[in-house]
XYZ file of C-alpha atoms in Angstrom:
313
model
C 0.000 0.000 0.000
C 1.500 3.097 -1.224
C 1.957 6.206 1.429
C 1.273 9.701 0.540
C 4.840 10.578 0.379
C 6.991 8.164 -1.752
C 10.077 6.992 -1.334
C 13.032 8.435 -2.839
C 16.086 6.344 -3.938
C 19.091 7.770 -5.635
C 20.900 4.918 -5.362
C 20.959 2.366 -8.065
C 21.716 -0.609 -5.934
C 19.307 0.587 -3.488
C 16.472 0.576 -6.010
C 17.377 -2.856 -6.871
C 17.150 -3.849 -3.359
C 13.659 -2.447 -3.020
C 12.412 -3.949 -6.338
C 13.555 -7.482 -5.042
C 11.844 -6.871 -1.550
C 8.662 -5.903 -2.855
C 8.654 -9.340 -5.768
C 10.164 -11.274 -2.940
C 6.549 -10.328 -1.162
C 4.929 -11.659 -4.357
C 3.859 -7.837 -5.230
C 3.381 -6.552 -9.052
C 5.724 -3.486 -9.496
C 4.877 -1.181 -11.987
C 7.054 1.745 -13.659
C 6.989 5.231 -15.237
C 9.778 6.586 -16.040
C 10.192 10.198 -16.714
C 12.302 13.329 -17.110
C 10.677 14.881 -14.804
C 8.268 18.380 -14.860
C 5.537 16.664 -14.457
C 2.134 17.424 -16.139
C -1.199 15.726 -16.335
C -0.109 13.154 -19.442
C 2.708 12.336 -17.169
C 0.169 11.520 -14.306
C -2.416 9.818 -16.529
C 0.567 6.955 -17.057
C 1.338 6.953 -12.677
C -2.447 6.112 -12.490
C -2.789 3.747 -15.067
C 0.437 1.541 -13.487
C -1.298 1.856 -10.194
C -4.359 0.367 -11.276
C -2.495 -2.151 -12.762
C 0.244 -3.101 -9.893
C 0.370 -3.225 -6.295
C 3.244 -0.868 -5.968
C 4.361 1.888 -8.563
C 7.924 3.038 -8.991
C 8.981 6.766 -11.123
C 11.837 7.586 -12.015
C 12.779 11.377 -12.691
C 15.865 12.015 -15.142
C 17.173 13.980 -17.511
C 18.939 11.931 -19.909
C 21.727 13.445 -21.641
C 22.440 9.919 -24.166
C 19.474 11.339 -26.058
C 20.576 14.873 -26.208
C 23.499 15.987 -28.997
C 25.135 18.448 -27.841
C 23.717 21.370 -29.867
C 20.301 20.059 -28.380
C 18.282 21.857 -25.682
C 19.708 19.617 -22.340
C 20.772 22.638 -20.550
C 17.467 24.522 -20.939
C 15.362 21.180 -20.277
C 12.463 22.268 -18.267
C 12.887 21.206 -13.876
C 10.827 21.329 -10.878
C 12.001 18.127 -8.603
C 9.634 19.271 -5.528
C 7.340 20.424 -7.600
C 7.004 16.665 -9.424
C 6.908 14.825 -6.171
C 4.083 17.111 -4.524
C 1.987 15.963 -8.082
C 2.978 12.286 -7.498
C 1.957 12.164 -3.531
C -1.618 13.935 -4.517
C -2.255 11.539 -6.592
C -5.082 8.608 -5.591
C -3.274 5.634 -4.115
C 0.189 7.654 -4.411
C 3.244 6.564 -5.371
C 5.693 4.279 -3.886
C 9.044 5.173 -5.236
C 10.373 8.211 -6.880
C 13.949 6.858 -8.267
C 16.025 10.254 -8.938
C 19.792 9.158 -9.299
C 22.128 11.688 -10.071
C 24.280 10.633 -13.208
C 24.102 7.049 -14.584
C 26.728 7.441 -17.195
C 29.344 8.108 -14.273
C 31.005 4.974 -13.155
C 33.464 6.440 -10.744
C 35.796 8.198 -13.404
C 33.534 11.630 -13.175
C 31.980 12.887 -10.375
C 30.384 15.640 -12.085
C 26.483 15.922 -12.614
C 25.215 16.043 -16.273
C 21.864 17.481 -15.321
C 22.947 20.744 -13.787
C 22.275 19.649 -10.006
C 24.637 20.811 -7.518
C 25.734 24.088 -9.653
C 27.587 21.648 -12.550
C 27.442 22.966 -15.635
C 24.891 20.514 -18.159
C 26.444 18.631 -20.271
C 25.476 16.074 -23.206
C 27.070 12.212 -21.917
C 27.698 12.297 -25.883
C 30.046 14.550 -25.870
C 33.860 14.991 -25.251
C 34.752 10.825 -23.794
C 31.059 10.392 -22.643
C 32.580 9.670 -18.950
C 33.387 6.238 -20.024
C 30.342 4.877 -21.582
C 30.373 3.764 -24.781
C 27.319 1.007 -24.984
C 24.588 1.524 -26.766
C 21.376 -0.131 -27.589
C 20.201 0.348 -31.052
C 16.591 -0.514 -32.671
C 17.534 -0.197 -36.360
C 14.842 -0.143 -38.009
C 12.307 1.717 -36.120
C 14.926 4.632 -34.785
C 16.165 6.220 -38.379
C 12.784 7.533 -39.510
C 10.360 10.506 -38.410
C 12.710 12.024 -35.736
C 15.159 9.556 -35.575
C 15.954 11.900 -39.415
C 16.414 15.191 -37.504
C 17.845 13.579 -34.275
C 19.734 10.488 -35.447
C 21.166 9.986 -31.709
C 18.104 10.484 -29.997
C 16.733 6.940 -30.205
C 20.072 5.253 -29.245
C 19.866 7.364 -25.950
C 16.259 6.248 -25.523
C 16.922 2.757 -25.874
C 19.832 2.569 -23.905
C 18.930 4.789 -20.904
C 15.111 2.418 -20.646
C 17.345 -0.284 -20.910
C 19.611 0.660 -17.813
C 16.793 1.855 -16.089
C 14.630 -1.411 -17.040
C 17.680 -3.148 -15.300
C 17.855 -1.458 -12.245
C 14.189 -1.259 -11.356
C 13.342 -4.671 -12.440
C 9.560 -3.968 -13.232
C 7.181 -6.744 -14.380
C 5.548 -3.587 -16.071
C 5.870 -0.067 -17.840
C 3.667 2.203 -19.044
C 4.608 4.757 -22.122
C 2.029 6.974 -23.666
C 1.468 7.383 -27.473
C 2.568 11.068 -27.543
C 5.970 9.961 -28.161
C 4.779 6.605 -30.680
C 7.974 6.316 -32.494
C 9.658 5.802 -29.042
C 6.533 3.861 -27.904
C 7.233 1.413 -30.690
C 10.990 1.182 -30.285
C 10.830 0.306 -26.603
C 8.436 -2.546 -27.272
C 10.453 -3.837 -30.210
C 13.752 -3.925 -27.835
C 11.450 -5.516 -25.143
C 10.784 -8.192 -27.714
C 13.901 -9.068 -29.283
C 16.278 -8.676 -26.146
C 13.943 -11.007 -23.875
C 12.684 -8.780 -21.209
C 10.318 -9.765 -19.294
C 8.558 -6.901 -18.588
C 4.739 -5.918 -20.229
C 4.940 -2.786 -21.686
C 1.334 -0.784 -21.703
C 0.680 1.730 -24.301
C -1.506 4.750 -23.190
C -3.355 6.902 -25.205
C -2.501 11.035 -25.412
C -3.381 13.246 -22.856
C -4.759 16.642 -24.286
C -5.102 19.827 -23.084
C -8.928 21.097 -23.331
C -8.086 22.870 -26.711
C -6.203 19.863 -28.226
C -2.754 20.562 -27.816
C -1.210 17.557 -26.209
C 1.186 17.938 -23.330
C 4.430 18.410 -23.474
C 6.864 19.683 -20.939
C 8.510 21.917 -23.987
C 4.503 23.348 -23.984
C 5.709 26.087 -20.839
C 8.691 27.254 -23.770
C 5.864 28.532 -26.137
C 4.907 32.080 -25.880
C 0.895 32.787 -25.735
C 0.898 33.580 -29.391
C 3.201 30.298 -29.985
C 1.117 28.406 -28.148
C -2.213 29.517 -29.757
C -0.555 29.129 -33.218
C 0.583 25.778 -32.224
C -3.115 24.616 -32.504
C -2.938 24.276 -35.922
C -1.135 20.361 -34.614
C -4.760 18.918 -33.803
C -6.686 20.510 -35.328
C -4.823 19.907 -39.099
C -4.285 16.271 -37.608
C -8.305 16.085 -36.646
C -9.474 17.484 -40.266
C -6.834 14.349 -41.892
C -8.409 11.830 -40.193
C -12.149 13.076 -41.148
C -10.802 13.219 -44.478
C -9.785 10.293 -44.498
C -12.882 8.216 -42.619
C -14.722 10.227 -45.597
C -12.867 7.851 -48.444
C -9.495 10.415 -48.904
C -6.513 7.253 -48.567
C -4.267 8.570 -50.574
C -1.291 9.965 -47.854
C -0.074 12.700 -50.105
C -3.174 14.601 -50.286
C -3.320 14.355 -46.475
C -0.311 15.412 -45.581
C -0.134 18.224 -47.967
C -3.813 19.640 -46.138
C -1.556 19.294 -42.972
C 1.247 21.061 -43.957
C -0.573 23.914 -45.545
C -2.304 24.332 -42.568
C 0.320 23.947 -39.731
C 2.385 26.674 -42.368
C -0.336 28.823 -42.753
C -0.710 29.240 -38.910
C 3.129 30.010 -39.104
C 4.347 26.909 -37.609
C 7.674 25.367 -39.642
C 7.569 21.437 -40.641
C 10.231 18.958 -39.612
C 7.735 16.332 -40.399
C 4.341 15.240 -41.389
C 4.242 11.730 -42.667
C 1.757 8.779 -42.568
C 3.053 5.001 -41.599
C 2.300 1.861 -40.616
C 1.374 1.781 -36.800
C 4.240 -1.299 -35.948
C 6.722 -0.714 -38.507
C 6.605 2.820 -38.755
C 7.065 2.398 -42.584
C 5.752 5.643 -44.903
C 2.646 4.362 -46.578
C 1.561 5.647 -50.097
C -2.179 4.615 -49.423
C -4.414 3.878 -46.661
C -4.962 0.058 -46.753
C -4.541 -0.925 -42.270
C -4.264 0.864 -39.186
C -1.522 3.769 -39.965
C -0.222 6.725 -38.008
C -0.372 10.643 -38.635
C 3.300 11.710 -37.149
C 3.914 15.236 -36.987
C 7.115 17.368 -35.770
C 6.708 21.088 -36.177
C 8.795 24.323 -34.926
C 6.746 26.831 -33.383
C 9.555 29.680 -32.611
C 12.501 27.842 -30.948
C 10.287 24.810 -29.510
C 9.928 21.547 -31.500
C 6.197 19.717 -30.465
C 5.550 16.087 -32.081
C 2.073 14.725 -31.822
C 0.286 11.850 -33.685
C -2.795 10.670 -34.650
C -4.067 7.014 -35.323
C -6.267 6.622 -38.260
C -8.235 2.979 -37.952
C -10.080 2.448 -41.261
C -12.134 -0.273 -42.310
C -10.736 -0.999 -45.709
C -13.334 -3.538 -47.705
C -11.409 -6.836 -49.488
């Protein structure tokens, strides 16, 4: 039974230790992990593991293996006490927060790549990486949609879930759609490198005009924000057009584009694929995905939307 104020563990062998405690008293342990600044979406996952588990651990970190060094680590959105007065309101609480400091340092740097304790932030990628050099790579799934504009970003994804899957030891995770190219990557490396943990997919969390939340959302200025908008609701007009006989992809995502440009938001992205192998699709035939990453000023916001047809033989 989870207490209103969780736990917090910094230490990696610690966390261990309490993961094998609570499975050594036969209980389900369930896991979110996070970067922390909290929002509802963030929450939404918490309370779907805890009606799912009988305890919940979060972890809360910044991971630099995702971040190239030109990239926005430094300037990464924070509010620690903040996070863990959101996770103790919530209904049945949670049990563990799991905040370590660095987990690319194995004893050869004591400095802090998140900026905690006055260090400067740094990317784990660059200069020796403080001794790491393994990395977990999804091939396939990690060179496409971002993985074009961010070609580390996956690697650091992968790896850091991997080292985090390791020391929590949960029988299950939850990741929401928001991010679906990383949703899909995580379950593929669940599958082929034999973990056995269940990974849950949950569904976006909006805010109540239909931009989804992000922590990058608090970066956007009001006319930014208002602009950035035109995500859903060019995403929303796709999919009617679509459930209204429009399958061929390249009409759609030119109606996007024009309108996310239009509203002055800049493109990285707007492409339809298939919803496991992420593959661009000419033609609506199966379930497919509307993937979008657009600039609005200096913040980048991704959002997706499915599109489930039923396509006569």
């Amino acid at each position: 039974m989870a207490t209103t104020t969780p736990k917090l563990i910094s230490d990696k062998n610690e966390m261990r230790n309490w993961s094998r405690s609570m499975r050594a008293q036969g209980k389900l342990i369930g896991f979110v992990p996070t970067m922390g600044f909290l929002h509802a979406g963030h929450l939404s996952l918490v309370s779907q593991a805890r009606s799912l588990c009988d305890v919940v651990a979060v972890s809360i970190y910044v991971n630099p293996g995702q971040f190239a060094p030109s990239e926005d680590l430094s300037t990464y959105p924070s509010d620690f006490q903040g996070d863990l007065r959101k996770l103790a309101a919530l209904p049945g609480g949670v049990d563990v927060v799991f905040h370590p400091h660095n987990l690319y340092d194995y004893g050869h740097n004591s400095g802090d790549v998140a900026g905690e304790g006055g260090g400067p932030a740094a990317s784990c990628v660059d200069g020796d990486g403080s001794g790491h050099e393994t990395w977990v790579r999804v091939e396939k799934l990690e060179v496409g949609l971002c993985g074009k504009s961010r070609p580390i970003f996956f690697r650091g994804v992968a790896t850091i879930v991997t080292k985090l899957f390791n020391i929590v030891e949960p029988d299950l995770a939850v990741f929401g759609k928001k991010d679906y190219q990383q949703l899909r990557v995580i379950q593929r490396m669940v599958r082929d490198l034999d973990f056995s943990i269940k990974v849950i997919d949950a569904e976006i969390t909006r805010e109540s005009d239909g931009l989804a939340m992000s922590s990058r959302n608090v970066h956007l200025s009001p006319e930014e924000r208002k602009k950035a908008l035109s995500i859903n609701k060019s995403l929303l007009k796709a999919k009617s057009a679509a459930e209204d006989g429009e399958v061929h992809c390249e009409k759609l995502s030119n109606l996007v584009i024009q309108c996310i440009a239009e509203a002055g938001g800049r493109i990285d992205y707007a492409e339809i694929v298939d919803q496991n192998n992420l593959e661009k699709v000419e033609q609506i035939k199966g379930p497919v995905v509307f993937c979008i990453a657009a600039w609005f000023g200096k913040v980048r916001l991704i959002d997706n939307m499915e599109i489930n047809l039923s396509i006569g033989v």
